[in-house]
């Protein structure tokens, strides 16, 4: 059983309570929990790719951390970014590698 997500309520509960509820209960509570359809590890890889392609680095950092918890290795994270660099942008890779070092260590 996955850990209950509270980031929405923790960060946005007062400002945007409905958004926080949807984030925690629907996105993470219902969608991410469907591991019989797609593993959390695979969902992390897909989410990392989507956030990387959009250049959303604060969320990307959070999902790299989550991906690590879901079993994505440092070498796999580097390979994901290397692959995506050709499709989504070289500068985005340069911006993401320091996040990987921060999360996984040098």
Short mmCIF file of N, CA and C in Angstrom, two decimals:
data_model
loop_
_atom_site.label_atom_id
_atom_site.label_comp_id
_atom_site.label_asym_id
_atom_site.label_seq_id
_atom_site.Cartn_x
_atom_site.Cartn_y
_atom_site.Cartn_z
N UNK A 1 0.85 -1.19 0.00
CA UNK A 1 0.00 0.00 0.00
C UNK A 1 0.89 1.24 0.00
N UNK A 2 0.60 2.14 -0.88
CA UNK A 2 1.38 3.37 -1.00
C UNK A 2 1.11 4.30 0.17
N UNK A 3 2.09 5.11 0.46
CA UNK A 3 1.98 6.12 1.50
C UNK A 3 0.94 7.16 1.09
N UNK A 4 0.08 7.57 2.02
CA UNK A 4 -0.96 8.57 1.70
C UNK A 4 -0.31 9.91 1.38
N UNK A 5 -0.70 10.46 0.26
CA UNK A 5 -0.17 11.73 -0.21
C UNK A 5 -0.89 12.87 0.52
N UNK A 6 -0.11 13.81 1.03
CA UNK A 6 -0.69 14.98 1.69
C UNK A 6 -0.09 16.29 1.18
N UNK A 7 0.75 16.22 0.14
CA UNK A 7 1.43 17.42 -0.35
C UNK A 7 0.45 18.51 -0.77
N UNK A 8 -0.64 18.14 -1.40
CA UNK A 8 -1.63 19.13 -1.81
C UNK A 8 -2.19 19.89 -0.63
N UNK A 9 -2.63 19.16 0.36
CA UNK A 9 -3.20 19.81 1.55
C UNK A 9 -2.12 20.56 2.32
N UNK A 10 -0.93 19.98 2.41
CA UNK A 10 0.16 20.64 3.14
C UNK A 10 0.54 21.96 2.51
N UNK A 11 0.62 22.00 1.19
CA UNK A 11 1.12 23.18 0.49
C UNK A 11 0.03 24.14 0.03
N UNK A 12 -1.14 23.60 -0.31
CA UNK A 12 -2.18 24.44 -0.92
C UNK A 12 -3.54 24.35 -0.24
N UNK A 13 -3.60 23.65 0.88
CA UNK A 13 -4.88 23.40 1.54
C UNK A 13 -5.69 24.63 1.87
N UNK A 14 -5.02 25.69 2.31
CA UNK A 14 -5.73 26.92 2.66
C UNK A 14 -6.07 27.74 1.42
N UNK A 15 -5.15 27.83 0.49
CA UNK A 15 -5.34 28.64 -0.71
C UNK A 15 -6.32 27.99 -1.69
N UNK A 16 -6.13 26.71 -1.96
CA UNK A 16 -6.92 26.01 -2.98
C UNK A 16 -7.33 24.64 -2.45
N UNK A 17 -8.27 24.60 -1.51
CA UNK A 17 -8.61 23.34 -0.86
C UNK A 17 -9.15 22.27 -1.81
N UNK A 18 -9.93 22.64 -2.80
CA UNK A 18 -10.47 21.64 -3.74
C UNK A 18 -9.35 21.07 -4.59
N UNK A 19 -8.45 21.92 -5.07
CA UNK A 19 -7.30 21.46 -5.84
C UNK A 19 -6.46 20.50 -5.00
N UNK A 20 -6.23 20.87 -3.74
CA UNK A 20 -5.45 20.03 -2.83
C UNK A 20 -6.12 18.67 -2.64
N UNK A 21 -7.42 18.67 -2.48
CA UNK A 21 -8.17 17.43 -2.34
C UNK A 21 -8.04 16.56 -3.59
N UNK A 22 -8.20 17.16 -4.76
CA UNK A 22 -8.08 16.41 -6.02
C UNK A 22 -6.68 15.84 -6.18
N UNK A 23 -5.67 16.64 -5.84
CA UNK A 23 -4.28 16.19 -5.94
C UNK A 23 -4.05 14.96 -5.05
N UNK A 24 -4.42 15.08 -3.79
CA UNK A 24 -4.12 14.04 -2.81
C UNK A 24 -5.02 12.81 -2.96
N UNK A 25 -6.31 13.04 -3.14
CA UNK A 25 -7.26 11.93 -3.12
C UNK A 25 -7.51 11.29 -4.48
N UNK A 26 -7.56 12.10 -5.53
CA UNK A 26 -7.85 11.55 -6.85
C UNK A 26 -6.56 11.18 -7.58
N UNK A 27 -5.69 12.18 -7.83
CA UNK A 27 -4.47 11.89 -8.58
C UNK A 27 -3.63 10.84 -7.88
N UNK A 28 -3.25 11.10 -6.63
CA UNK A 28 -2.39 10.15 -5.92
C UNK A 28 -3.18 9.03 -5.26
N UNK A 29 -4.36 9.31 -4.76
CA UNK A 29 -5.14 8.29 -4.07
C UNK A 29 -5.78 7.28 -5.00
N UNK A 30 -6.31 7.72 -6.14
CA UNK A 30 -7.00 6.81 -7.05
C UNK A 30 -6.17 6.43 -8.27
N UNK A 31 -5.55 7.38 -8.93
CA UNK A 31 -4.83 7.09 -10.18
C UNK A 31 -3.50 6.39 -9.89
N UNK A 32 -2.66 6.99 -9.06
CA UNK A 32 -1.35 6.41 -8.77
C UNK A 32 -1.47 5.04 -8.10
N UNK A 33 -2.56 4.81 -7.40
CA UNK A 33 -2.72 3.54 -6.67
C UNK A 33 -3.13 2.38 -7.57
N UNK A 34 -3.41 2.61 -8.82
CA UNK A 34 -3.85 1.55 -9.74
C UNK A 34 -2.65 0.73 -10.25
N UNK A 35 -1.90 0.17 -9.32
CA UNK A 35 -0.68 -0.55 -9.68
C UNK A 35 -0.95 -1.85 -10.40
N UNK A 36 -2.19 -2.33 -10.40
CA UNK A 36 -2.52 -3.50 -11.20
C UNK A 36 -2.57 -3.15 -12.69
N UNK A 37 -2.66 -1.86 -12.99
CA UNK A 37 -2.70 -1.38 -14.39
C UNK A 37 -1.33 -0.92 -14.86
N UNK A 38 -0.60 -0.23 -13.97
CA UNK A 38 0.72 0.33 -14.29
C UNK A 38 1.44 0.52 -12.97
N UNK A 39 2.66 0.02 -12.88
CA UNK A 39 3.39 0.10 -11.61
C UNK A 39 3.72 1.54 -11.24
N UNK A 40 3.94 1.76 -9.96
CA UNK A 40 4.34 3.09 -9.49
C UNK A 40 5.66 3.50 -10.14
N UNK A 41 6.56 2.55 -10.34
CA UNK A 41 7.84 2.83 -10.99
C UNK A 41 7.63 3.33 -12.42
N UNK A 42 6.76 2.65 -13.16
CA UNK A 42 6.46 3.08 -14.52
C UNK A 42 5.74 4.42 -14.54
N UNK A 43 4.82 4.63 -13.61
CA UNK A 43 4.13 5.92 -13.53
C UNK A 43 5.14 7.04 -13.24
N UNK A 44 6.12 6.74 -12.38
CA UNK A 44 7.17 7.73 -12.10
C UNK A 44 7.96 8.06 -13.35
N UNK A 45 8.34 7.04 -14.12
CA UNK A 45 9.10 7.29 -15.36
C UNK A 45 8.30 8.17 -16.32
N UNK A 46 7.04 7.86 -16.48
CA UNK A 46 6.17 8.63 -17.39
C UNK A 46 6.04 10.07 -16.89
N UNK A 47 5.85 10.24 -15.60
CA UNK A 47 5.67 11.57 -15.02
C UNK A 47 6.96 12.38 -15.13
N UNK A 48 8.10 11.74 -14.87
CA UNK A 48 9.39 12.41 -15.04
C UNK A 48 9.55 12.89 -16.48
N UNK A 49 9.20 12.05 -17.43
CA UNK A 49 9.31 12.43 -18.85
C UNK A 49 8.40 13.61 -19.17
N UNK A 50 7.19 13.59 -18.66
CA UNK A 50 6.25 14.67 -18.95
C UNK A 50 6.72 15.99 -18.33
N UNK A 51 7.15 15.94 -17.08
CA UNK A 51 7.60 17.17 -16.42
C UNK A 51 8.89 17.69 -17.03
N UNK A 52 9.79 16.78 -17.41
CA UNK A 52 11.02 17.17 -18.10
C UNK A 52 10.68 17.89 -19.40
N UNK A 53 9.79 17.30 -20.19
CA UNK A 53 9.47 17.88 -21.50
C UNK A 53 8.85 19.27 -21.36
N UNK A 54 8.12 19.49 -20.27
CA UNK A 54 7.50 20.80 -20.04
C UNK A 54 8.42 21.78 -19.33
N UNK A 55 9.57 21.29 -18.85
CA UNK A 55 10.51 22.17 -18.15
C UNK A 55 10.01 22.60 -16.78
N UNK A 56 9.24 21.76 -16.13
CA UNK A 56 8.67 22.09 -14.82
C UNK A 56 9.56 21.53 -13.72
N UNK A 57 10.66 22.23 -13.47
CA UNK A 57 11.73 21.69 -12.61
C UNK A 57 11.37 21.51 -11.14
N UNK A 58 10.60 22.39 -10.50
CA UNK A 58 10.24 22.10 -9.10
C UNK A 58 9.45 20.78 -8.97
N UNK A 59 8.48 20.57 -9.85
CA UNK A 59 7.72 19.33 -9.83
C UNK A 59 8.59 18.16 -10.27
N UNK A 60 9.47 18.40 -11.25
CA UNK A 60 10.38 17.35 -11.71
C UNK A 60 11.25 16.86 -10.57
N UNK A 61 11.77 17.79 -9.79
CA UNK A 61 12.60 17.40 -8.64
C UNK A 61 11.81 16.51 -7.69
N UNK A 62 10.59 16.90 -7.38
CA UNK A 62 9.75 16.09 -6.48
C UNK A 62 9.51 14.70 -7.05
N UNK A 63 9.31 14.63 -8.36
CA UNK A 63 9.02 13.33 -8.97
C UNK A 63 10.28 12.50 -9.20
N UNK A 64 11.42 13.13 -9.31
CA UNK A 64 12.67 12.36 -9.30
C UNK A 64 12.87 11.72 -7.93
N UNK A 65 12.56 12.47 -6.87
CA UNK A 65 12.64 11.93 -5.51
C UNK A 65 11.66 10.77 -5.33
N UNK A 66 10.45 10.95 -5.83
CA UNK A 66 9.45 9.89 -5.75
C UNK A 66 9.88 8.68 -6.59
N UNK A 67 10.43 8.95 -7.77
CA UNK A 67 10.92 7.87 -8.62
C UNK A 67 12.00 7.05 -7.94
N UNK A 68 12.88 7.73 -7.21
CA UNK A 68 13.91 7.02 -6.45
C UNK A 68 13.26 6.08 -5.44
N UNK A 69 12.23 6.57 -4.75
CA UNK A 69 11.49 5.72 -3.80
C UNK A 69 10.82 4.54 -4.50
N UNK A 70 10.46 4.75 -5.76
CA UNK A 70 9.79 3.69 -6.54
C UNK A 70 10.78 2.77 -7.25
N UNK A 71 12.08 2.94 -6.98
CA UNK A 71 13.06 2.01 -7.49
C UNK A 71 13.82 2.44 -8.73
N UNK A 72 13.63 3.67 -9.20
CA UNK A 72 14.40 4.17 -10.34
C UNK A 72 15.81 4.47 -9.84
N UNK A 73 16.80 3.86 -10.47
CA UNK A 73 18.18 4.06 -10.05
C UNK A 73 18.72 5.37 -10.63
N UNK A 74 19.84 5.79 -10.08
CA UNK A 74 20.52 6.99 -10.59
C UNK A 74 20.86 6.80 -12.06
N UNK A 75 21.37 5.63 -12.40
CA UNK A 75 21.76 5.35 -13.79
C UNK A 75 20.55 5.41 -14.71
N UNK A 76 19.41 4.91 -14.25
CA UNK A 76 18.19 4.98 -15.07
C UNK A 76 17.71 6.42 -15.21
N UNK A 77 17.78 7.20 -14.14
CA UNK A 77 17.38 8.61 -14.22
C UNK A 77 18.24 9.35 -15.24
N UNK A 78 19.55 9.10 -15.20
CA UNK A 78 20.46 9.72 -16.17
C UNK A 78 20.11 9.28 -17.59
N UNK A 79 19.79 8.02 -17.76
CA UNK A 79 19.45 7.51 -19.09
C UNK A 79 18.14 8.09 -19.60
N UNK A 80 17.17 8.25 -18.72
CA UNK A 80 15.89 8.89 -19.10
C UNK A 80 16.16 10.29 -19.63
N UNK A 81 16.96 11.05 -18.90
CA UNK A 81 17.25 12.43 -19.29
C UNK A 81 18.06 12.47 -20.58
N UNK A 82 19.01 11.58 -20.72
CA UNK A 82 19.82 11.53 -21.95
C UNK A 82 18.93 11.25 -23.15
N UNK A 83 18.02 10.31 -23.02
CA UNK A 83 17.09 9.97 -24.11
C UNK A 83 16.21 11.18 -24.45
N UNK A 84 15.65 11.79 -23.42
CA UNK A 84 14.73 12.90 -23.63
C UNK A 84 15.40 14.15 -24.17
N UNK A 85 16.68 14.31 -23.90
CA UNK A 85 17.39 15.51 -24.36
C UNK A 85 17.25 15.69 -25.87
N UNK A 86 17.27 14.59 -26.60
CA UNK A 86 17.18 14.67 -28.06
C UNK A 86 15.78 15.02 -28.54
N UNK A 87 14.77 14.74 -27.75
CA UNK A 87 13.39 14.99 -28.15
C UNK A 87 12.80 16.26 -27.53
N UNK A 88 13.34 16.66 -26.39
CA UNK A 88 12.72 17.76 -25.64
C UNK A 88 13.62 18.96 -25.42
N UNK A 89 14.91 18.80 -25.61
CA UNK A 89 15.80 19.95 -25.47
C UNK A 89 17.03 19.68 -24.64
N UNK A 90 18.16 20.02 -25.23
CA UNK A 90 19.46 19.85 -24.59
C UNK A 90 19.58 20.68 -23.32
N UNK A 91 19.16 21.96 -23.33
CA UNK A 91 19.25 22.76 -22.10
C UNK A 91 18.44 22.17 -20.94
N UNK A 92 17.34 21.52 -21.23
CA UNK A 92 16.56 20.90 -20.17
C UNK A 92 17.36 19.78 -19.50
N UNK A 93 18.13 19.05 -20.28
CA UNK A 93 18.99 18.01 -19.69
C UNK A 93 20.03 18.64 -18.77
N UNK A 94 20.66 19.71 -19.25
CA UNK A 94 21.65 20.41 -18.43
C UNK A 94 21.03 20.89 -17.12
N UNK A 95 19.77 21.28 -17.15
CA UNK A 95 19.09 21.76 -15.95
C UNK A 95 18.65 20.63 -15.03
N UNK A 96 18.53 19.44 -15.57
CA UNK A 96 18.03 18.31 -14.79
C UNK A 96 19.13 17.49 -14.14
N UNK A 97 20.29 17.38 -14.78
CA UNK A 97 21.37 16.58 -14.20
C UNK A 97 21.76 17.03 -12.79
N UNK A 98 21.82 18.34 -12.51
CA UNK A 98 22.12 18.74 -11.13
C UNK A 98 21.05 18.28 -10.12
N UNK A 99 19.80 18.20 -10.56
CA UNK A 99 18.75 17.68 -9.68
C UNK A 99 19.00 16.22 -9.36
N UNK A 100 19.42 15.46 -10.37
CA UNK A 100 19.72 14.03 -10.15
C UNK A 100 20.86 13.89 -9.18
N UNK A 101 21.93 14.70 -9.35
CA UNK A 101 23.06 14.65 -8.42
C UNK A 101 22.62 14.99 -7.00
N UNK A 102 21.75 15.98 -6.88
CA UNK A 102 21.27 16.39 -5.56
C UNK A 102 20.47 15.25 -4.89
N UNK A 103 19.64 14.59 -5.66
CA UNK A 103 18.78 13.56 -5.11
C UNK A 103 19.52 12.24 -4.85
N UNK A 104 20.36 11.85 -5.78
CA UNK A 104 21.04 10.56 -5.68
C UNK A 104 22.45 10.65 -5.10
N UNK A 105 23.00 11.84 -5.05
CA UNK A 105 24.38 12.00 -4.63
C UNK A 105 25.30 11.86 -5.83
N UNK A 106 26.54 12.33 -5.66
CA UNK A 106 27.48 12.32 -6.78
C UNK A 106 28.06 10.95 -7.02
#
